PDB file of C-alpha atoms in Angstrom:
ATOM      1  CA  UNK U 152     124.878 145.484-155.790  1.00  0.00           C
ATOM      2  CA  UNK U 153     123.753 148.937-154.626  1.00  0.00           C
ATOM      3  CA  UNK U 154     121.483 151.096-156.745  1.00  0.00           C
ATOM      4  CA  UNK U 155     122.813 154.667-156.800  1.00  0.00           C
ATOM      5  CA  UNK U 156     120.187 157.402-156.890  1.00  0.00           C
ATOM      6  CA  UNK U 157     121.500 160.910-157.457  1.00  0.00           C
ATOM      7  CA  UNK U 158     119.349 163.805-156.238  1.00  0.00           C
ATOM      8  CA  UNK U 159     120.561 166.916-158.028  1.00  0.00           C
ATOM      9  CA  UNK U 160     119.572 170.366-159.237  1.00  0.00           C
ATOM     10  CA  UNK U 161     121.874 173.356-159.417  1.00  0.00           C
ATOM     11  CA  UNK U 162     119.278 175.564-157.740  1.00  0.00           C
ATOM     12  CA  UNK U 163     119.039 175.676-153.985  1.00  0.00           C
ATOM     13  CA  UNK U 164     115.755 175.575-152.124  1.00  0.00           C
ATOM     14  CA  UNK U 165     114.083 172.892-154.254  1.00  0.00           C
ATOM     15  CA  UNK U 166     114.010 170.379-151.396  1.00  0.00           C
ATOM     16  CA  UNK U 167     116.796 167.991-152.418  1.00  0.00           C
ATOM     17  CA  UNK U 168     117.818 167.089-148.861  1.00  0.00           C
ATOM     18  CA  UNK U 169     114.270 166.669-147.559  1.00  0.00           C
ATOM     19  CA  UNK U 170     113.322 164.547-150.558  1.00  0.00           C
ATOM     20  CA  UNK U 171     116.478 162.456-150.112  1.00  0.00           C
ATOM     21  CA  UNK U 172     115.642 161.926-146.438  1.00  0.00           C
ATOM     22  CA  UNK U 173     112.031 160.910-147.097  1.00  0.00           C
ATOM     23  CA  UNK U 174     112.846 158.491-149.909  1.00  0.00           C
ATOM     24  CA  UNK U 175     115.596 156.897-147.800  1.00  0.00           C
ATOM     25  CA  UNK U 176     113.309 156.725-144.763  1.00  0.00           C
ATOM     26  CA  UNK U 177     110.532 155.186-146.850  1.00  0.00           C
ATOM     27  CA  UNK U 178     112.775 152.400-148.171  1.00  0.00           C
ATOM     28  CA  UNK U 179     114.790 151.628-145.039  1.00  0.00           C
ATOM     29  CA  UNK U 180     112.222 149.259-143.503  1.00  0.00           C
ATOM     30  CA  UNK U 181     112.692 146.884-146.440  1.00  0.00           C
ATOM     31  CA  UNK U 182     116.287 147.592-147.478  1.00  0.00           C
ATOM     32  CA  UNK U 183     119.721 148.666-146.284  1.00  0.00           C
ATOM     33  CA  UNK U 184     119.917 152.356-147.221  1.00  0.00           C
ATOM     34  CA  UNK U 185     122.688 154.958-147.256  1.00  0.00           C
ATOM     35  CA  UNK U 186     122.128 158.682-147.706  1.00  0.00           C
ATOM     36  CA  UNK U 187     125.351 160.323-148.824  1.00  0.00           C
ATOM     37  CA  UNK U 188     125.409 164.053-148.089  1.00  0.00           C
ATOM     38  CA  UNK U 189     127.793 165.745-150.540  1.00  0.00           C
ATOM     39  CA  UNK U 190     126.338 169.210-149.955  1.00  0.00           C
ATOM     40  CA  UNK U 191     128.757 171.429-148.014  1.00  0.00           C
ATOM     41  CA  UNK U 192     125.779 172.799-146.058  1.00  0.00           C
ATOM     42  CA  UNK U 193     125.569 169.315-144.573  1.00  0.00           C
ATOM     43  CA  UNK U 194     121.832 169.386-143.913  1.00  0.00           C
ATOM     44  CA  UNK U 195     121.544 165.602-143.817  1.00  0.00           C
ATOM     45  CA  UNK U 196     124.785 165.161-141.893  1.00  0.00           C
ATOM     46  CA  UNK U 197     123.469 167.455-139.176  1.00  0.00           C
ATOM     47  CA  UNK U 198     120.542 165.116-138.514  1.00  0.00           C
ATOM     48  CA  UNK U 199     122.618 161.942-138.565  1.00  0.00           C
ATOM     49  CA  UNK U 200     121.682 161.057-134.973  1.00  0.00           C
ATOM     50  CA  UNK U 201     117.963 161.453-135.718  1.00  0.00           C
ATOM     51  CA  UNK U 202     118.025 158.990-138.631  1.00  0.00           C
ATOM     52  CA  UNK U 203     118.115 155.718-136.741  1.00  0.00           C
ATOM     53  CA  UNK U 204     116.831 153.433-139.509  1.00  0.00           C
ATOM     54  CA  UNK U 205     119.368 154.203-142.246  1.00  0.00           C
ATOM     55  CA  UNK U 206     122.939 155.425-142.534  1.00  0.00           C
ATOM     56  CA  UNK U 207     123.892 159.026-143.289  1.00  0.00           C
ATOM     57  CA  UNK U 208     127.459 159.838-144.281  1.00  0.00           C
ATOM     58  CA  UNK U 209     129.242 162.845-145.737  1.00  0.00           C
ATOM     59  CA  UNK U 210     132.335 160.879-146.734  1.00  0.00           C
ATOM     60  CA  UNK U 211     132.523 160.535-150.539  1.00  0.00           C
ATOM     61  CA  UNK U 212     135.101 157.736-150.127  1.00  0.00           C
ATOM     62  CA  UNK U 213     132.232 155.492-149.035  1.00  0.00           C
ATOM     63  CA  UNK U 214     131.133 155.369-152.699  1.00  0.00           C
ATOM     64  CA  UNK U 215     133.892 152.810-153.188  1.00  0.00           C
ATOM     65  CA  UNK U 216     132.356 150.493-150.577  1.00  0.00           C
ATOM     66  CA  UNK U 217     128.610 150.724-151.127  1.00  0.00           C
ATOM     67  CA  UNK U 218     128.215 146.999-151.840  1.00  0.00           C
ATOM     68  CA  UNK U 219     126.771 146.572-148.313  1.00  0.00           C
ATOM     69  CA  UNK U 220     123.792 148.756-149.211  1.00  0.00           C
ATOM     70  CA  UNK U 221     120.757 148.118-151.381  1.00  0.00           C
ATOM     71  CA  UNK U 222     120.179 151.819-152.154  1.00  0.00           C
ATOM     72  CA  UNK U 223     122.539 154.779-152.016  1.00  0.00           C
ATOM     73  CA  UNK U 224     120.899 158.205-152.224  1.00  0.00           C
ATOM     74  CA  UNK U 225     123.384 160.953-153.096  1.00  0.00           C
ATOM     75  CA  UNK U 226     122.363 164.483-152.076  1.00  0.00           C
ATOM     76  CA  UNK U 227     124.304 167.093-154.073  1.00  0.00           C
ATOM     77  CA  UNK U 228     125.052 170.778-153.490  1.00  0.00           C
ATOM     78  CA  UNK U 229     122.972 173.545-155.071  1.00  0.00           C
ATOM     79  CA  UNK U 230     125.557 174.346-157.716  1.00  0.00           C
ATOM     80  CA  UNK U 231     127.240 172.548-160.580  1.00  0.00           C
ATOM     81  CA  UNK U 232     130.293 171.003-158.943  1.00  0.00           C
ATOM     82  CA  UNK U 233     133.157 169.479-160.889  1.00  0.00           C
ATOM     83  CA  UNK U 234     132.229 166.095-159.386  1.00  0.00           C
ATOM     84  CA  UNK U 235     128.712 166.120-160.826  1.00  0.00           C
ATOM     85  CA  UNK U 236     129.594 164.527-164.223  1.00  0.00           C
ATOM     86  CA  UNK U 237     131.288 161.657-162.376  1.00  0.00           C
ATOM     87  CA  UNK U 238     128.238 161.200-160.110  1.00  0.00           C
ATOM     88  CA  UNK U 239     125.908 161.307-163.107  1.00  0.00           C
ATOM     89  CA  UNK U 240     127.904 158.496-164.733  1.00  0.00           C
ATOM     90  CA  UNK U 241     127.716 156.442-161.523  1.00  0.00           C
ATOM     91  CA  UNK U 242     123.970 156.925-161.019  1.00  0.00           C
ATOM     92  CA  UNK U 243     121.449 154.235-161.835  1.00  0.00           C
ATOM     93  CA  UNK U 244     118.766 156.914-161.514  1.00  0.00           C
ATOM     94  CA  UNK U 245     118.975 160.695-161.410  1.00  0.00           C
ATOM     95  CA  UNK U 246     116.191 162.574-159.648  1.00  0.00           C
ATOM     96  CA  UNK U 247     115.935 166.277-160.406  1.00  0.00           C
ATOM     97  CA  UNK U 248     113.536 167.885-157.941  1.00  0.00           C
ATOM     98  CA  UNK U 249     112.105 171.221-158.981  1.00  0.00           C
ATOM     99  CA  UNK U 250     109.552 173.676-157.778  1.00  0.00           C
ATOM    100  CA  UNK U 251     106.968 175.007-160.196  1.00  0.00           C
ATOM    101  CA  UNK U 252     108.530 178.413-160.704  1.00  0.00           C
ATOM    102  CA  UNK U 253     109.956 180.402-163.559  1.00  0.00           C
ATOM    103  CA  UNK U 254     113.432 180.660-161.969  1.00  0.00           C
ATOM    104  CA  UNK U 255     113.401 176.935-161.214  1.00  0.00           C
ATOM    105  CA  UNK U 256     112.565 176.196-164.841  1.00  0.00           C
ATOM    106  CA  UNK U 257     115.414 178.400-166.053  1.00  0.00           C
ATOM    107  CA  UNK U 258     117.886 176.922-163.551  1.00  0.00           C
ATOM    108  CA  UNK U 259     117.081 173.311-164.423  1.00  0.00           C
ATOM    109  CA  UNK U 260     118.522 173.720-167.922  1.00  0.00           C
ATOM    110  CA  UNK U 261     122.166 173.592-166.776  1.00  0.00           C
ATOM    111  CA  UNK U 262     121.583 170.454-164.738  1.00  0.00           C
ATOM    112  CA  UNK U 263     119.764 168.750-167.602  1.00  0.00           C
ATOM    113  CA  UNK U 264     122.532 169.755-170.009  1.00  0.00           C
ATOM    114  CA  UNK U 265     125.090 167.860-167.889  1.00  0.00           C
ATOM    115  CA  UNK U 266     122.764 164.854-167.823  1.00  0.00           C
ATOM    116  CA  UNK U 267     122.448 164.977-171.615  1.00  0.00           C
ATOM    117  CA  UNK U 268     126.224 165.250-172.025  1.00  0.00           C
ATOM    118  CA  UNK U 269     126.553 161.972-170.120  1.00  0.00           C
ATOM    119  CA  UNK U 270     123.660 160.490-172.159  1.00  0.00           C
ATOM    120  CA  UNK U 271     121.631 159.686-169.033  1.00  0.00           C
ATOM    121  CA  UNK U 272     118.282 161.192-170.053  1.00  0.00           C
ATOM    122  CA  UNK U 273     116.564 157.801-169.919  1.00  0.00           C
ATOM    123  CA  UNK U 274     117.787 157.302-166.348  1.00  0.00           C
ATOM    124  CA  UNK U 275     116.462 160.700-165.228  1.00  0.00           C
ATOM    125  CA  UNK U 276     113.229 161.589-163.459  1.00  0.00           C
ATOM    126  CA  UNK U 277     112.140 165.182-162.839  1.00  0.00           C
ATOM    127  CA  UNK U 278     110.066 165.464-159.656  1.00  0.00           C
ATOM    128  CA  UNK U 279     107.802 168.397-158.900  1.00  0.00           C
ATOM    129  CA  UNK U 280     108.560 169.126-155.255  1.00  0.00           C
ATOM    130  CA  UNK U 281     107.106 171.562-152.717  1.00  0.00           C
ATOM    131  CA  UNK U 282     104.124 172.224-154.989  1.00  0.00           C
ATOM    132  CA  UNK U 283     101.557 174.817-153.942  1.00  0.00           C
ATOM    133  CA  UNK U 284      97.936 173.695-154.346  1.00  0.00           C
ATOM    134  CA  UNK U 285      95.559 175.154-156.895  1.00  0.00           C
ATOM    135  CA  UNK U 286      98.032 177.023-159.072  1.00  0.00           C
ATOM    136  CA  UNK U 287      98.097 177.065-162.847  1.00  0.00           C
ATOM    137  CA  UNK U 288     101.832 177.734-162.765  1.00  0.00           C
ATOM    138  CA  UNK U 289     102.515 174.047-162.071  1.00  0.00           C
ATOM    139  CA  UNK U 290     100.759 173.085-165.304  1.00  0.00           C
ATOM    140  CA  UNK U 291     102.554 175.858-167.214  1.00  0.00           C
ATOM    141  CA  UNK U 292     105.965 174.607-166.037  1.00  0.00           C
ATOM    142  CA  UNK U 293     104.963 171.002-166.741  1.00  0.00           C
ATOM    143  CA  UNK U 294     104.031 171.945-170.303  1.00  0.00           C
ATOM    144  CA  UNK U 295     107.440 173.604-170.781  1.00  0.00           C
ATOM    145  CA  UNK U 296     109.257 170.542-169.395  1.00  0.00           C
ATOM    146  CA  UNK U 297     107.471 168.241-171.841  1.00  0.00           C
ATOM    147  CA  UNK U 298     109.553 169.765-174.636  1.00  0.00           C
ATOM    148  CA  UNK U 299     112.865 168.477-173.192  1.00  0.00           C
ATOM    149  CA  UNK U 300     112.146 164.737-173.522  1.00  0.00           C
ATOM    150  CA  UNK U 301     113.038 163.778-169.954  1.00  0.00           C
ATOM    151  CA  UNK U 302     110.455 161.895-167.915  1.00  0.00           C
ATOM    152  CA  UNK U 303     108.532 163.865-165.320  1.00  0.00           C
ATOM    153  CA  UNK U 304     107.242 161.852-162.353  1.00  0.00           C
ATOM    154  CA  UNK U 305     103.500 161.370-162.146  1.00  0.00           C
ATOM    155  CA  UNK U 306     103.707 162.017-158.412  1.00  0.00           C
ATOM    156  CA  UNK U 307     103.909 165.622-157.318  1.00  0.00           C
ATOM    157  CA  UNK U 308     105.104 166.273-153.780  1.00  0.00           C
ATOM    158  CA  UNK U 309     103.061 168.986-152.084  1.00  0.00           C
ATOM    159  CA  UNK U 310     104.389 171.778-149.910  1.00  0.00           C
ATOM    160  CA  UNK U 311     103.150 170.150-146.702  1.00  0.00           C
ATOM    161  CA  UNK U 312     104.314 170.823-143.156  1.00  0.00           C
ATOM    162  CA  UNK U 313     104.612 167.039-142.749  1.00  0.00           C
ATOM    163  CA  UNK U 314     107.554 167.005-145.181  1.00  0.00           C
ATOM    164  CA  UNK U 315     109.262 169.905-143.437  1.00  0.00           C
ATOM    165  CA  UNK U 316     108.801 168.220-140.051  1.00  0.00           C
ATOM    166  CA  UNK U 317     109.689 164.741-141.322  1.00  0.00           C
ATOM    167  CA  UNK U 318     113.356 164.830-140.322  1.00  0.00           C
ATOM    168  CA  UNK U 319     112.371 165.426-136.703  1.00  0.00           C
ATOM    169  CA  UNK U 320     109.857 162.568-136.542  1.00  0.00           C
ATOM    170  CA  UNK U 321     111.543 160.037-138.873  1.00  0.00           C
ATOM    171  CA  UNK U 322     109.222 160.335-141.825  1.00  0.00           C
ATOM    172  CA  UNK U 323     105.728 161.406-142.734  1.00  0.00           C
ATOM    173  CA  UNK U 324     103.742 158.445-141.422  1.00  0.00           C
ATOM    174  CA  UNK U 325     101.478 160.655-139.301  1.00  0.00           C
ATOM    175  CA  UNK U 326     100.157 162.505-142.370  1.00  0.00           C
ATOM    176  CA  UNK U 327      98.155 160.333-144.773  1.00  0.00           C
ATOM    177  CA  UNK U 328      98.444 162.698-147.750  1.00  0.00           C
ATOM    178  CA  UNK U 329     102.215 163.106-147.376  1.00  0.00           C
ATOM    179  CA  UNK U 330     102.725 159.365-146.845  1.00  0.00           C
ATOM    180  CA  UNK U 331     100.637 158.555-149.919  1.00  0.00           C
ATOM    181  CA  UNK U 332     102.716 160.973-152.012  1.00  0.00           C
ATOM    182  CA  UNK U 333     106.064 159.595-150.816  1.00  0.00           C
ATOM    183  CA  UNK U 334     104.797 156.010-151.266  1.00  0.00           C
ATOM    184  CA  UNK U 335     103.759 156.779-154.846  1.00  0.00           C
ATOM    185  CA  UNK U 336     107.051 158.494-155.600  1.00  0.00           C
ATOM    186  CA  UNK U 337     108.966 155.568-154.072  1.00  0.00           C
ATOM    187  CA  UNK U 338     107.089 153.192-156.401  1.00  0.00           C
ATOM    188  CA  UNK U 339     108.004 155.363-159.381  1.00  0.00           C
ATOM    189  CA  UNK U 340     111.649 155.382-158.297  1.00  0.00           C
ATOM    190  CA  UNK U 341     111.710 151.601-157.882  1.00  0.00           C
ATOM    191  CA  UNK U 342     109.994 151.097-161.243  1.00  0.00           C
ATOM    192  CA  UNK U 343     112.546 153.393-162.919  1.00  0.00           C
ATOM    193  CA  UNK U 344     115.358 151.296-161.431  1.00  0.00           C
ATOM    194  CA  UNK U 345     114.048 148.052-162.926  1.00  0.00           C
TER     195      UNK U 345
END
C-alpha cells in the first residue's frame, strides 16, 4: 500500500516542488515513486520528460489507483485550496517546507491550522528549506515554531545551487553537501512514516 506524503504550505516560493522532486528522486532507486503535481503552475509536470526514474502526473484521479506505488508525493499549490483538507486526511505524512523568514512564519499559521483541524499534527513535519548560512534568523524562527507543538525536522536544507539545478541533472548526487542533506531528510521522512 502506497504511503502518501503531502508537501504543502500556503506560501509560494518555499521550495515545495524542488523538495518534492529531490525526495522522490532520492527514493526512486529503491522504490516505485509517484510525484503528483496538483499545483496549477505545473512546475513538476513541465519536467516530466527529465524525470526518468519516477513517475510525474498532474492527474488527481490517479490518487484512486496509487496501489502500484510505494510512495506518492503530492505537491500542492501555494494557496489554501478547497481540496487541501481532503489531501490532509489522505496523507500518511505532511511536510510543510518553510524558509526562515518573518513572512514565512506568519503564512505557515493558516496551513498548520488546517492540519490541526484534521488532527494530523503528529503526522506533520516542518522542514526548513532554502536556508541561508550563518543567520540568526533561522534560530529565531525555530524558537517561534517550538511553541506550536509540531515536529520540526532536524535536517535543514540549505539554499544551494545544487538543489536549484537538481531537476536538470536528476538529483544532487554531484554535490556532497546537498546529497547529505537530502539523504538525512529522506531518513527522517522514512522514520516518520514508520
